[in-house]
Amino acid sequence: MTPPQRRRRYPSQEIPEPPPTPPKEGQEGDTKAPERLYVVAGPDGERADIDLVTLIVARADPPPSATPEQTAMLRLCTAPLSVAELSAYLSLPFSVVTVLLTEMLTAELVQARAPIVRQALPDRSLLEAVMHGLQRL
């Protein structure tokens, strides 16, 4: 059996369109440059002892003085969420999230909980029952 032959792609003769030029200042569609992370996180100070699996729960509604990131965090944390999930949902690095959470912990807007620890080892009889059930398949 012979493997299928690859066919070479030939570039099309069309000329690609140039990318659109960004609008000048004062025109419609002004896009604002994203904020730098040090602007979002504020001055680097002490950080709370927060792990990736630490669960965060909101204790209060966002105050009017909260930053957009803090407001988003408080709205997400109505149910317990890990710091890793918050970081992913907000598209912010872990270090920035820990700085924001430290500020919110000192203001008592959120509560940090240790992750739920499951029993170290499952019951042996349960494992044997699963093993025997799989063997019967």
CSV table of N, CA and C in Angstrom, one decimal:
chain,number,residue,atom,x,y,z
A,1,MET,N,0.9,-1.2,0.0
A,1,MET,CA,0.0,0.0,0.0
A,1,MET,C,0.9,1.2,0.0
A,2,THR,N,0.6,2.1,-0.9
A,2,THR,CA,1.5,3.3,-1.0
A,2,THR,C,0.7,4.5,-0.3
A,3,PRO,N,1.5,5.4,0.3
A,3,PRO,CA,0.9,6.5,1.0
A,3,PRO,C,0.4,7.5,0.0
A,4,PRO,N,-0.6,8.3,0.3
A,4,PRO,CA,-1.2,9.3,-0.6
A,4,PRO,C,-0.1,10.3,-1.0
A,5,GLN,N,-0.1,10.8,-2.2
A,5,GLN,CA,0.8,11.8,-2.6
A,5,GLN,C,0.4,13.2,-2.2
A,6,ARG,N,1.3,13.9,-1.8
A,6,ARG,CA,1.0,15.3,-1.4
A,6,ARG,C,1.0,16.2,-2.7
A,7,ARG,N,0.1,17.1,-2.7
A,7,ARG,CA,0.0,18.0,-3.9
A,7,ARG,C,0.5,19.4,-3.4
A,8,ARG,N,1.3,19.9,-4.2
A,8,ARG,CA,1.9,21.2,-3.9
A,8,ARG,C,0.8,22.3,-4.2
A,9,ARG,N,0.7,23.2,-3.3
A,9,ARG,CA,-0.2,24.3,-3.4
A,9,ARG,C,0.4,25.4,-4.2
A,10,TYR,N,-0.2,25.9,-5.2
A,10,TYR,CA,0.3,27.0,-5.9
A,10,TYR,C,-0.3,28.3,-5.5
A,11,PRO,N,0.5,29.3,-5.2
A,11,PRO,CA,-0.1,30.6,-4.7
A,11,PRO,C,-1.0,31.2,-5.8
A,12,SER,N,-2.1,31.8,-5.3
A,12,SER,CA,-3.0,32.4,-6.3
A,12,SER,C,-2.4,33.7,-6.8
A,13,GLN,N,-2.8,34.1,-8.0
A,13,GLN,CA,-2.3,35.2,-8.6
A,13,GLN,C,-2.8,36.5,-8.1
A,14,GLU,N,-3.8,36.4,-7.2
A,14,GLU,CA,-4.4,37.7,-6.7
A,14,GLU,C,-3.4,38.3,-5.7
A,15,ILE,N,-3.5,39.7,-5.7
A,15,ILE,CA,-2.6,40.5,-4.8
A,15,ILE,C,-3.4,40.7,-3.5
A,16,PRO,N,-2.9,40.3,-2.4
A,16,PRO,CA,-3.6,40.5,-1.1
A,16,PRO,C,-3.8,42.0,-0.8
A,17,GLU,N,-5.0,42.2,-0.2
A,17,GLU,CA,-5.3,43.6,0.2
A,17,GLU,C,-4.5,44.0,1.3
A,18,PRO,N,-4.0,45.3,1.4
A,18,PRO,CA,-3.3,45.8,2.5
A,18,PRO,C,-4.1,45.9,3.7
A,19,PRO,N,-3.5,45.7,4.9
A,19,PRO,CA,-4.3,45.8,6.1
A,19,PRO,C,-4.9,47.2,6.3
A,20,PRO,N,-6.1,47.3,6.9
A,20,PRO,CA,-6.7,48.6,7.1
A,20,PRO,C,-5.8,49.5,8.0
A,21,THR,N,-5.8,50.8,7.6
A,21,THR,CA,-5.0,51.7,8.4
A,21,THR,C,-5.8,52.1,9.7
A,22,PRO,N,-5.1,52.3,10.8
A,22,PRO,CA,-5.8,52.6,12.0
A,22,PRO,C,-6.3,54.0,11.9
A,23,PRO,N,-7.5,54.3,12.5
A,23,PRO,CA,-8.1,55.7,12.4
A,23,PRO,C,-7.2,56.7,13.1
A,24,LYS,N,-7.2,57.9,12.6
A,24,LYS,CA,-6.4,59.0,13.2
A,24,LYS,C,-7.2,59.5,14.4
A,25,GLU,N,-6.5,60.2,15.3
A,25,GLU,CA,-7.1,60.7,16.5
A,25,GLU,C,-8.3,61.6,16.2
A,26,GLY,N,-9.4,61.5,16.9
A,26,GLY,CA,-10.5,62.4,16.6
A,26,GLY,C,-11.5,61.8,15.6
A,27,GLN,N,-11.1,60.7,14.9
A,27,GLN,CA,-12.1,60.1,14.0
A,27,GLN,C,-12.9,59.1,14.7
A,28,GLU,N,-14.0,58.7,14.1
A,28,GLU,CA,-14.8,57.7,14.6
A,28,GLU,C,-14.1,56.4,14.7
A,29,GLY,N,-14.4,55.5,15.7
A,29,GLY,CA,-13.8,54.3,15.9
A,29,GLY,C,-12.5,54.3,16.6
A,30,ASP,N,-12.3,55.4,17.4
A,30,ASP,CA,-11.0,55.5,18.2
A,30,ASP,C,-10.9,54.3,19.1
A,31,THR,N,-9.8,53.6,19.0
A,31,THR,CA,-9.6,52.5,19.9
A,31,THR,C,-8.6,52.9,20.9
A,32,LYS,N,-8.9,52.5,22.1
A,32,LYS,CA,-8.0,52.9,23.2
A,32,LYS,C,-7.0,51.8,23.4
A,33,ALA,N,-5.7,52.1,23.6
A,33,ALA,CA,-4.7,51.1,23.9
A,33,ALA,C,-5.0,50.4,25.2
A,34,PRO,N,-4.7,49.1,25.3
A,34,PRO,CA,-5.0,48.5,26.6
A,34,PRO,C,-4.0,49.0,27.7
A,35,GLU,N,-4.5,48.9,28.9
A,35,GLU,CA,-3.7,49.4,30.1
A,35,GLU,C,-2.6,48.4,30.3
A,36,ARG,N,-1.5,49.0,30.8
A,36,ARG,CA,-0.3,48.1,31.2
A,36,ARG,C,-0.7,47.4,32.5
A,37,LEU,N,-0.1,46.3,32.7
A,37,LEU,CA,-0.5,45.5,33.9
A,37,LEU,C,-0.1,46.2,35.2
A,38,TYR,N,1.0,47.0,35.2
A,38,TYR,CA,1.3,47.7,36.4
A,38,TYR,C,0.3,48.8,36.7
A,39,VAL,N,-0.4,49.3,35.7
A,39,VAL,CA,-1.4,50.3,36.0
A,39,VAL,C,-2.6,49.6,36.6
A,40,VAL,N,-2.9,48.4,36.1
A,40,VAL,CA,-4.1,47.6,36.6
A,40,VAL,C,-3.8,47.2,38.0
A,41,ALA,N,-2.6,46.7,38.3
A,41,ALA,CA,-2.3,46.1,39.6
A,41,ALA,C,-2.0,47.2,40.7
A,42,GLY,N,-1.6,48.3,40.2
A,42,GLY,CA,-1.2,49.4,41.2
A,42,GLY,C,0.2,49.1,41.7
A,43,PRO,N,0.6,49.9,42.7
A,43,PRO,CA,2.0,49.8,43.2
A,43,PRO,C,2.2,48.4,43.8
A,44,ASP,N,3.4,47.9,43.6
A,44,ASP,CA,3.7,46.5,44.2
A,44,ASP,C,3.9,46.6,45.7
A,45,GLY,N,3.1,46.0,46.4
A,45,GLY,CA,3.2,46.0,47.9
A,45,GLY,C,3.2,44.6,48.4
A,46,GLU,N,2.8,44.4,49.6
A,46,GLU,CA,2.7,43.1,50.2
A,46,GLU,C,1.5,42.3,49.5
A,47,ARG,N,1.7,41.0,49.4
A,47,ARG,CA,0.7,40.2,48.8
A,47,ARG,C,0.2,39.1,49.8
A,48,ALA,N,-1.0,38.8,49.7
A,48,ALA,CA,-1.6,37.8,50.6
A,48,ALA,C,-1.1,36.4,50.2
A,49,ASP,N,-1.1,35.5,51.1
A,49,ASP,CA,-0.6,34.1,50.8
A,49,ASP,C,-1.7,33.4,50.0
A,50,ILE,N,-1.8,33.6,48.7
A,50,ILE,CA,-2.8,33.0,47.9
A,50,ILE,C,-2.2,32.0,46.9
A,51,ASP,N,-2.8,30.9,46.8
A,51,ASP,CA,-2.4,29.8,46.0
A,51,ASP,C,-3.3,29.7,44.8
A,52,LEU,N,-2.9,29.0,43.7
A,52,LEU,CA,-3.8,28.9,42.5
A,52,LEU,C,-5.1,28.2,42.8
A,53,VAL,N,-5.1,27.3,43.8
A,53,VAL,CA,-6.3,26.6,44.1
A,53,VAL,C,-7.1,27.2,45.3
A,54,THR,N,-6.7,28.4,45.8
A,54,THR,CA,-7.4,29.0,46.9
A,54,THR,C,-8.8,29.5,46.3
A,55,LEU,N,-9.8,29.2,47.1
A,55,LEU,CA,-11.2,29.6,46.6
A,55,LEU,C,-11.5,31.0,47.1
A,56,ILE,N,-12.1,31.8,46.2
A,56,ILE,CA,-12.4,33.2,46.5
A,56,ILE,C,-14.0,33.3,46.4
A,57,VAL,N,-14.5,33.9,47.4
A,57,VAL,CA,-16.0,34.2,47.5
A,57,VAL,C,-16.2,35.7,47.8
A,58,ALA,N,-17.1,36.3,47.0
A,58,ALA,CA,-17.5,37.7,47.3
A,58,ALA,C,-18.3,37.8,48.6
A,59,ARG,N,-17.9,38.9,49.3
A,59,ARG,CA,-18.7,39.1,50.6
A,59,ARG,C,-19.6,40.3,50.4
A,60,ALA,N,-19.3,41.2,49.4
A,60,ALA,CA,-20.1,42.4,49.2
A,60,ALA,C,-20.3,42.7,47.8
A,61,ASP,N,-21.2,43.6,47.5
A,61,ASP,CA,-21.3,44.1,46.1
A,61,ASP,C,-20.2,45.1,45.8
A,62,PRO,N,-19.9,45.2,44.5
A,62,PRO,CA,-18.8,46.1,44.2
A,62,PRO,C,-19.1,47.6,44.6
A,63,PRO,N,-18.2,48.2,45.3
A,63,PRO,CA,-18.4,49.6,45.6
A,63,PRO,C,-18.2,50.5,44.4
A,64,PRO,N,-18.6,51.7,44.4
A,64,PRO,CA,-18.5,52.6,43.3
A,64,PRO,C,-17.0,52.9,43.0
A,65,SER,N,-16.1,52.8,44.0
A,65,SER,CA,-14.7,53.2,43.8
A,65,SER,C,-13.9,52.0,43.3
A,66,ALA,N,-14.5,50.8,43.1
A,66,ALA,CA,-13.8,49.7,42.6
A,66,ALA,C,-13.4,49.8,41.1
A,67,THR,N,-12.2,49.3,40.8
A,67,THR,CA,-11.8,49.3,39.4
A,67,THR,C,-12.6,48.3,38.6
A,68,PRO,N,-12.6,48.4,37.3
A,68,PRO,CA,-13.4,47.5,36.4
A,68,PRO,C,-13.0,46.0,36.7
A,69,GLU,N,-11.7,45.8,36.9
A,69,GLU,CA,-11.2,44.4,37.1
A,69,GLU,C,-11.8,43.9,38.5
A,70,GLN,N,-11.8,44.7,39.5
A,70,GLN,CA,-12.3,44.3,40.8
A,70,GLN,C,-13.8,44.1,40.7
A,71,THR,N,-14.5,44.9,40.0
A,71,THR,CA,-15.9,44.7,39.8
A,71,THR,C,-16.2,43.4,39.1
A,72,ALA,N,-15.4,43.1,38.1
A,72,ALA,CA,-15.6,41.8,37.4
A,72,ALA,C,-15.4,40.7,38.3
A,73,MET,N,-14.3,40.8,39.1
A,73,MET,CA,-14.0,39.7,40.0
A,73,MET,C,-15.1,39.5,41.0
A,74,LEU,N,-15.6,40.5,41.6
A,74,LEU,CA,-16.7,40.4,42.6
A,74,LEU,C,-18.0,39.8,41.9
A,75,ARG,N,-18.2,40.1,40.7
A,75,ARG,CA,-19.4,39.5,40.0
A,75,ARG,C,-19.2,38.1,39.7
A,76,LEU,N,-18.0,37.7,39.4
A,76,LEU,CA,-17.7,36.3,39.1
A,76,LEU,C,-17.7,35.4,40.4
A,77,CYS,N,-17.4,36.0,41.5
A,77,CYS,CA,-17.2,35.3,42.7
A,77,CYS,C,-18.4,35.1,43.6
A,78,THR,N,-19.6,35.2,43.0
A,78,THR,CA,-20.8,35.0,43.8
A,78,THR,C,-20.8,33.5,44.3
A,79,ALA,N,-20.3,32.6,43.5
A,79,ALA,CA,-20.0,31.2,43.9
A,79,ALA,C,-18.5,31.1,44.0
A,80,PRO,N,-18.1,30.2,44.9
A,80,PRO,CA,-16.6,30.0,45.0
A,80,PRO,C,-15.9,29.7,43.7
A,81,LEU,N,-14.8,30.4,43.4
A,81,LEU,CA,-14.0,30.2,42.3
A,81,LEU,C,-12.5,30.2,42.7
A,82,SER,N,-11.7,29.4,42.1
A,82,SER,CA,-10.3,29.3,42.4
A,82,SER,C,-9.6,30.5,41.7
A,83,VAL,N,-8.5,30.9,42.2
A,83,VAL,CA,-7.7,32.0,41.7
A,83,VAL,C,-7.3,31.7,40.3
A,84,ALA,N,-7.0,30.4,40.0
A,84,ALA,CA,-6.6,30.0,38.6
A,84,ALA,C,-7.8,30.3,37.6
A,85,GLU,N,-9.0,30.0,38.1
A,85,GLU,CA,-10.2,30.2,37.2
A,85,GLU,C,-10.4,31.7,37.0
A,86,LEU,N,-10.3,32.5,38.1
A,86,LEU,CA,-10.4,33.9,38.0
A,86,LEU,C,-9.4,34.5,37.0
A,87,SER,N,-8.2,34.0,37.1
A,87,SER,CA,-7.1,34.5,36.2
A,87,SER,C,-7.5,34.2,34.7
A,88,ALA,N,-8.0,33.0,34.5
A,88,ALA,CA,-8.4,32.6,33.1
A,88,ALA,C,-9.6,33.4,32.6
A,89,TYR,N,-10.6,33.5,33.4
A,89,TYR,CA,-11.8,34.2,33.0
A,89,TYR,C,-11.5,35.7,32.7
A,90,LEU,N,-10.6,36.3,33.5
A,90,LEU,CA,-10.3,37.7,33.3
A,90,LEU,C,-9.2,38.0,32.3
A,91,SER,N,-8.5,36.9,31.9
A,91,SER,CA,-7.3,37.0,31.0
A,91,SER,C,-6.2,37.9,31.6
A,92,LEU,N,-6.0,37.7,32.9
A,92,LEU,CA,-5.0,38.4,33.6
A,92,LEU,C,-4.0,37.4,34.2
A,93,PRO,N,-2.7,37.8,34.3
A,93,PRO,CA,-1.7,36.9,34.9
A,93,PRO,C,-2.0,36.7,36.4
A,94,PHE,N,-1.5,35.5,36.9
A,94,PHE,CA,-1.7,35.2,38.3
A,94,PHE,C,-1.2,36.3,39.2
A,95,SER,N,0.0,36.9,38.9
A,95,SER,CA,0.5,37.9,39.7
A,95,SER,C,-0.4,39.1,39.9
A,96,VAL,N,-1.0,39.5,38.8
A,96,VAL,CA,-1.9,40.7,38.8
A,96,VAL,C,-3.1,40.3,39.6
A,97,VAL,N,-3.6,39.1,39.4
A,97,VAL,CA,-4.8,38.7,40.2
A,97,VAL,C,-4.5,38.7,41.7
A,98,THR,N,-3.4,38.2,42.1
A,98,THR,CA,-3.0,38.2,43.5
A,98,THR,C,-2.9,39.6,44.1
A,99,VAL,N,-2.4,40.5,43.3
A,99,VAL,CA,-2.3,41.9,43.8
A,99,VAL,C,-3.7,42.5,44.0
A,100,LEU,N,-4.6,42.2,43.0
A,100,LEU,CA,-6.0,42.7,43.1
A,100,LEU,C,-6.7,42.1,44.3
A,101,LEU,N,-6.5,40.8,44.4
A,101,LEU,CA,-7.2,40.1,45.5
A,101,LEU,C,-6.7,40.5,46.9
A,102,THR,N,-5.4,40.8,47.0
A,102,THR,CA,-4.9,41.3,48.3
A,102,THR,C,-5.6,42.6,48.7
A,103,GLU,N,-5.7,43.5,47.7
A,103,GLU,CA,-6.4,44.8,48.0
A,103,GLU,C,-7.9,44.5,48.4
A,104,MET,N,-8.5,43.5,47.8
A,104,MET,CA,-9.9,43.2,48.1
A,104,MET,C,-10.0,42.5,49.4
A,105,LEU,N,-9.0,41.7,49.8
A,105,LEU,CA,-9.1,41.0,51.1
A,105,LEU,C,-8.9,42.0,52.2
A,106,THR,N,-8.0,43.0,52.0
A,106,THR,CA,-7.9,44.0,53.1
A,106,THR,C,-9.1,44.9,53.2
A,107,ALA,N,-9.8,45.1,52.1
A,107,ALA,CA,-11.1,45.9,52.2
A,107,ALA,C,-12.3,45.0,52.6
A,108,GLU,N,-12.0,43.8,52.8
A,108,GLU,CA,-13.0,42.8,53.2
A,108,GLU,C,-14.2,42.7,52.2
A,109,LEU,N,-13.8,42.8,50.9
A,109,LEU,CA,-14.8,42.6,49.8
A,109,LEU,C,-14.9,41.1,49.4
A,110,VAL,N,-13.9,40.4,49.6
A,110,VAL,CA,-13.9,38.9,49.3
A,110,VAL,C,-13.3,38.1,50.5
A,111,GLN,N,-13.6,36.9,50.5
A,111,GLN,CA,-13.1,36.0,51.5
A,111,GLN,C,-12.3,34.8,50.8
A,112,ALA,N,-11.1,34.5,51.3
A,112,ALA,CA,-10.3,33.4,50.7
A,112,ALA,C,-10.5,32.2,51.6
A,113,ARG,N,-10.8,31.1,50.9
A,113,ARG,CA,-11.0,29.8,51.6
A,113,ARG,C,-10.0,28.8,51.1
A,114,ALA,N,-9.6,27.9,52.0
A,114,ALA,CA,-8.7,26.8,51.6
A,114,ALA,C,-9.5,25.9,50.7
A,115,PRO,N,-8.8,25.3,49.7
A,115,PRO,CA,-9.6,24.3,48.8
A,115,PRO,C,-10.1,23.2,49.6
A,116,ILE,N,-11.2,22.6,49.1
A,116,ILE,CA,-11.8,21.5,49.7
A,116,ILE,C,-10.9,20.2,49.5
A,117,VAL,N,-10.5,19.6,50.6
A,117,VAL,CA,-9.6,18.5,50.6
A,117,VAL,C,-10.5,17.2,50.6
A,118,ARG,N,-10.3,16.4,49.6
A,118,ARG,CA,-11.0,15.1,49.6
A,118,ARG,C,-10.3,14.1,50.5
A,119,GLN,N,-10.9,13.0,50.8
A,119,GLN,CA,-10.3,12.0,51.6
A,119,GLN,C,-9.0,11.6,50.9
A,120,ALA,N,-7.9,11.3,51.6
A,120,ALA,CA,-6.6,11.0,51.0
A,120,ALA,C,-6.7,9.8,50.1
A,121,LEU,N,-7.3,8.7,50.6
A,121,LEU,CA,-7.3,7.5,49.8
A,121,LEU,C,-8.8,7.1,49.7
A,122,PRO,N,-9.2,6.6,48.6
A,122,PRO,CA,-10.6,6.1,48.4
A,122,PRO,C,-10.7,4.8,49.2
A,123,ASP,N,-12.0,4.5,49.4
A,123,ASP,CA,-12.3,3.2,50.1
A,123,ASP,C,-11.8,2.0,49.3
A,124,ARG,N,-11.2,1.1,49.9
A,124,ARG,CA,-10.6,-0.1,49.1
A,124,ARG,C,-11.8,-0.9,48.6
A,125,SER,N,-12.9,-1.1,49.3
A,125,SER,CA,-14.0,-1.9,48.8
A,125,SER,C,-14.6,-1.3,47.5
A,126,LEU,N,-14.6,0.1,47.5
A,126,LEU,CA,-15.2,0.8,46.3
A,126,LEU,C,-14.3,0.5,45.1
A,127,LEU,N,-13.0,0.6,45.3
A,127,LEU,CA,-12.0,0.4,44.2
A,127,LEU,C,-12.1,-1.1,43.7
A,128,GLU,N,-12.3,-2.0,44.6
A,128,GLU,CA,-12.4,-3.4,44.2
A,128,GLU,C,-13.7,-3.6,43.4
A,129,ALA,N,-14.8,-3.0,43.9
A,129,ALA,CA,-16.1,-3.1,43.1
A,129,ALA,C,-16.0,-2.6,41.7
A,130,VAL,N,-15.3,-1.4,41.6
A,130,VAL,CA,-15.1,-0.8,40.3
A,130,VAL,C,-14.2,-1.7,39.4
A,131,MET,N,-13.2,-2.3,40.0
A,131,MET,CA,-12.3,-3.2,39.2
A,131,MET,C,-13.0,-4.4,38.8
A,132,HIS,N,-13.8,-5.0,39.6
A,132,HIS,CA,-14.6,-6.2,39.2
A,132,HIS,C,-15.6,-5.9,38.2
A,133,GLY,N,-16.3,-4.7,38.3
A,133,GLY,CA,-17.2,-4.3,37.3
A,133,GLY,C,-16.6,-4.1,35.9
A,134,LEU,N,-15.4,-3.5,35.9
A,134,LEU,CA,-14.7,-3.4,34.7
A,134,LEU,C,-14.2,-4.7,34.0
A,135,GLN,N,-13.9,-5.6,34.9
A,135,GLN,CA,-13.4,-6.9,34.4
A,135,GLN,C,-14.6,-7.7,33.8
A,136,ARG,N,-15.8,-7.5,34.3
A,136,ARG,CA,-17.0,-8.2,33.7
A,136,ARG,C,-17.4,-7.6,32.4
A,137,LEU,N,-16.9,-6.4,32.0
A,137,LEU,CA,-17.3,-5.8,30.7
A,137,LEU,C,-16.6,-6.5,29.6
